[in-house]
Amino acid sequence: MTVYGYARVRTSQDLEAQIQALKDAGATEIRHEKVTGTSTKDRTEFKRLLNELKAGDTLVVTKLDRFARSAEDAITIIKALVKRDVRVHILNMGVADNTPMGRF
């Protein structure tokens, strides 16, 4: 059971604040990328991480917009991860997991 962190910024921004917040939240494996695109297809490291996550793992992100490009995108990704028994911890929102409160 690994705690993964994912940080993403535009190419002109700095990743350090996000990386530190992920470390402070307990992430031991941190993936990051600087991307100018607006869709998940442009985020190769994110796609690689989604494929690597397994049951019992936790994915930590600082904010929802670092993780998904729209509310619909977020719901789709979170549902797929929770179905695989992967916890999703969005630092400014809370934890989504396969518990009644997490599904809420």
PDB file of C-alpha atoms in Angstrom:
ATOM      1  CA  MET A   1       0.000   0.000   0.000  1.00  0.00           C
ATOM      2  CA  THR A   2       1.727   3.056  -1.321  1.00  0.00           C
ATOM      3  CA  VAL A   3       0.786   6.712  -1.021  1.00  0.00           C
ATOM      4  CA  TYR A   4       1.377   8.392  -4.358  1.00  0.00           C
ATOM      5  CA  GLY A   5       1.316  12.117  -4.907  1.00  0.00           C
ATOM      6  CA  TYR A   6       0.614  13.806  -8.219  1.00  0.00           C
ATOM      7  CA  ALA A   7       1.555  17.422  -8.958  1.00  0.00           C
ATOM      8  CA  ARG A   8       0.887  19.297 -12.169  1.00  0.00           C
ATOM      9  CA  VAL A   9       1.532  22.849 -13.251  1.00  0.00           C
ATOM     10  CA  ARG A  10       1.748  24.786 -16.483  1.00  0.00           C
ATOM     11  CA  THR A  11       5.201  24.931 -18.002  1.00  0.00           C
ATOM     12  CA  SER A  12       5.802  28.432 -16.631  1.00  0.00           C
ATOM     13  CA  GLN A  13       4.916  27.561 -13.015  1.00  0.00           C
ATOM     14  CA  ASP A  14       6.855  26.016 -10.125  1.00  0.00           C
ATOM     15  CA  LEU A  15       6.060  22.547  -8.760  1.00  0.00           C
ATOM     16  CA  GLU A  16       7.783  22.899  -5.376  1.00  0.00           C
ATOM     17  CA  ALA A  17       4.792  24.090  -3.307  1.00  0.00           C
ATOM     18  CA  GLN A  18       2.637  21.205  -4.524  1.00  0.00           C
ATOM     19  CA  ILE A  19       5.414  18.662  -4.004  1.00  0.00           C
ATOM     20  CA  GLN A  20       5.979  19.861  -0.432  1.00  0.00           C
ATOM     21  CA  ALA A  21       2.235  19.685   0.335  1.00  0.00           C
ATOM     22  CA  LEU A  22       2.130  16.126  -1.023  1.00  0.00           C
ATOM     23  CA  LYS A  23       5.113  15.124   1.120  1.00  0.00           C
ATOM     24  CA  ASP A  24       3.481  16.737   4.171  1.00  0.00           C
ATOM     25  CA  ALA A  25       0.365  14.635   3.456  1.00  0.00           C
ATOM     26  CA  GLY A  26       2.420  11.434   3.538  1.00  0.00           C
ATOM     27  CA  ALA A  27       3.097  10.779  -0.149  1.00  0.00           C
ATOM     28  CA  THR A  28       6.160   8.594  -0.504  1.00  0.00           C
ATOM     29  CA  GLU A  29       6.111   8.344  -4.315  1.00  0.00           C
ATOM     30  CA  ILE A  30       5.579  11.649  -6.104  1.00  0.00           C
ATOM     31  CA  ARG A  31       4.935  12.017  -9.798  1.00  0.00           C
ATOM     32  CA  HIS A  32       4.850  15.397 -11.454  1.00  0.00           C
ATOM     33  CA  GLU A  33       4.733  17.104 -14.782  1.00  0.00           C
ATOM     34  CA  LYS A  34       4.643  20.492 -16.408  1.00  0.00           C
ATOM     35  CA  VAL A  35       2.046  20.483 -19.163  1.00  0.00           C
ATOM     36  CA  THR A  36       0.503  23.166 -21.316  1.00  0.00           C
ATOM     37  CA  GLY A  37      -2.289  20.961 -22.691  1.00  0.00           C
ATOM     38  CA  THR A  38      -5.803  20.951 -21.297  1.00  0.00           C
ATOM     39  CA  SER A  39      -6.705  17.286 -21.587  1.00  0.00           C
ATOM     40  CA  THR A  40      -5.621  14.122 -19.827  1.00  0.00           C
ATOM     41  CA  LYS A  41      -4.197  12.783 -23.087  1.00  0.00           C
ATOM     42  CA  ASP A  42      -1.407  15.361 -22.753  1.00  0.00           C
ATOM     43  CA  ARG A  43      -0.494  14.143 -19.262  1.00  0.00           C
ATOM     44  CA  THR A  44       1.575  11.034 -19.891  1.00  0.00           C
ATOM     45  CA  GLU A  45       2.895  10.798 -16.316  1.00  0.00           C
ATOM     46  CA  PHE A  46      -0.651  11.018 -14.938  1.00  0.00           C
ATOM     47  CA  LYS A  47      -1.852   8.241 -17.251  1.00  0.00           C
ATOM     48  CA  ARG A  48       1.134   6.093 -16.287  1.00  0.00           C
ATOM     49  CA  LEU A  49       0.353   6.652 -12.591  1.00  0.00           C
ATOM     50  CA  LEU A  50      -3.333   5.761 -13.028  1.00  0.00           C
ATOM     51  CA  ASN A  51      -2.297   2.464 -14.600  1.00  0.00           C
ATOM     52  CA  GLU A  52       0.179   1.730 -11.801  1.00  0.00           C
ATOM     53  CA  LEU A  53      -2.181   2.295  -8.849  1.00  0.00           C
ATOM     54  CA  LYS A  54      -3.445  -0.875  -7.210  1.00  0.00           C
ATOM     55  CA  ALA A  55      -5.873  -1.864  -4.455  1.00  0.00           C
ATOM     56  CA  GLY A  56      -4.884  -0.357  -1.124  1.00  0.00           C
ATOM     57  CA  ASP A  57      -2.908   2.526  -2.653  1.00  0.00           C
ATOM     58  CA  THR A  58      -3.754   6.185  -2.093  1.00  0.00           C
ATOM     59  CA  LEU A  59      -3.493   8.960  -4.655  1.00  0.00           C
ATOM     60  CA  VAL A  60      -2.964  12.420  -3.138  1.00  0.00           C
ATOM     61  CA  VAL A  61      -3.390  15.689  -5.056  1.00  0.00           C
ATOM     62  CA  THR A  62      -3.447  19.225  -3.712  1.00  0.00           C
ATOM     63  CA  LYS A  63      -6.577  20.402  -5.513  1.00  0.00           C
ATOM     64  CA  LEU A  64      -9.176  18.907  -7.824  1.00  0.00           C
ATOM     65  CA  ASP A  65      -8.018  20.965 -10.806  1.00  0.00           C
ATOM     66  CA  ARG A  66      -4.526  19.396 -10.579  1.00  0.00           C
ATOM     67  CA  PHE A  67      -6.177  16.026 -11.047  1.00  0.00           C
ATOM     68  CA  ALA A  68      -9.050  16.564 -13.477  1.00  0.00           C
ATOM     69  CA  ARG A  69     -10.003  19.036 -16.176  1.00  0.00           C
ATOM     70  CA  SER A  70     -13.747  19.152 -15.328  1.00  0.00           C
ATOM     71  CA  ALA A  71     -16.187  17.950 -12.686  1.00  0.00           C
ATOM     72  CA  GLU A  72     -17.322  15.189 -15.026  1.00  0.00           C
ATOM     73  CA  ASP A  73     -13.710  14.115 -15.602  1.00  0.00           C
ATOM     74  CA  ALA A  74     -13.078  14.079 -11.842  1.00  0.00           C
ATOM     75  CA  ILE A  75     -16.144  11.963 -11.116  1.00  0.00           C
ATOM     76  CA  THR A  76     -15.204   9.465 -13.809  1.00  0.00           C
ATOM     77  CA  ILE A  77     -11.614   9.112 -12.600  1.00  0.00           C
ATOM     78  CA  ILE A  78     -12.527   8.948  -8.906  1.00  0.00           C
ATOM     79  CA  LYS A  79     -15.255   6.336  -9.490  1.00  0.00           C
ATOM     80  CA  ALA A  80     -12.851   4.172 -11.502  1.00  0.00           C
ATOM     81  CA  LEU A  81     -10.164   4.402  -8.802  1.00  0.00           C
ATOM     82  CA  VAL A  82     -12.547   3.752  -5.906  1.00  0.00           C
ATOM     83  CA  LYS A  83     -13.915   0.730  -7.787  1.00  0.00           C
ATOM     84  CA  ARG A  84     -10.312  -0.566  -7.833  1.00  0.00           C
ATOM     85  CA  ASP A  85     -10.071   0.115  -4.044  1.00  0.00           C
ATOM     86  CA  VAL A  86      -7.699   3.053  -4.522  1.00  0.00           C
ATOM     87  CA  ARG A  87      -8.252   5.963  -2.115  1.00  0.00           C
ATOM     88  CA  VAL A  88      -8.218   9.468  -3.577  1.00  0.00           C
ATOM     89  CA  HIS A  89      -7.201  12.241  -1.174  1.00  0.00           C
ATOM     90  CA  ILE A  90      -7.728  15.751  -2.475  1.00  0.00           C
ATOM     91  CA  LEU A  91      -6.056  17.921   0.144  1.00  0.00           C
ATOM     92  CA  ASN A  92      -8.472  20.842  -0.022  1.00  0.00           C
ATOM     93  CA  MET A  93     -11.575  18.596  -0.192  1.00  0.00           C
ATOM     94  CA  GLY A  94     -11.124  15.280   1.597  1.00  0.00           C
ATOM     95  CA  VAL A  95     -10.898  11.564   0.886  1.00  0.00           C
ATOM     96  CA  ALA A  96     -12.895   9.499  -1.593  1.00  0.00           C
ATOM     97  CA  ASP A  97     -12.761   5.772  -0.956  1.00  0.00           C
ATOM     98  CA  ASN A  98     -14.953   2.696  -0.896  1.00  0.00           C
ATOM     99  CA  THR A  99     -16.667   3.555   2.403  1.00  0.00           C
ATOM    100  CA  PRO A 100     -20.142   5.082   2.751  1.00  0.00           C
ATOM    101  CA  MET A 101     -18.697   8.495   3.660  1.00  0.00           C
ATOM    102  CA  GLY A 102     -15.997   8.281   1.003  1.00  0.00           C
ATOM    103  CA  ARG A 103     -18.567   7.477  -1.693  1.00  0.00           C
ATOM    104  CA  PHE A 104     -20.699  10.409  -0.511  1.00  0.00           C
TER     105      PHE A 104
END
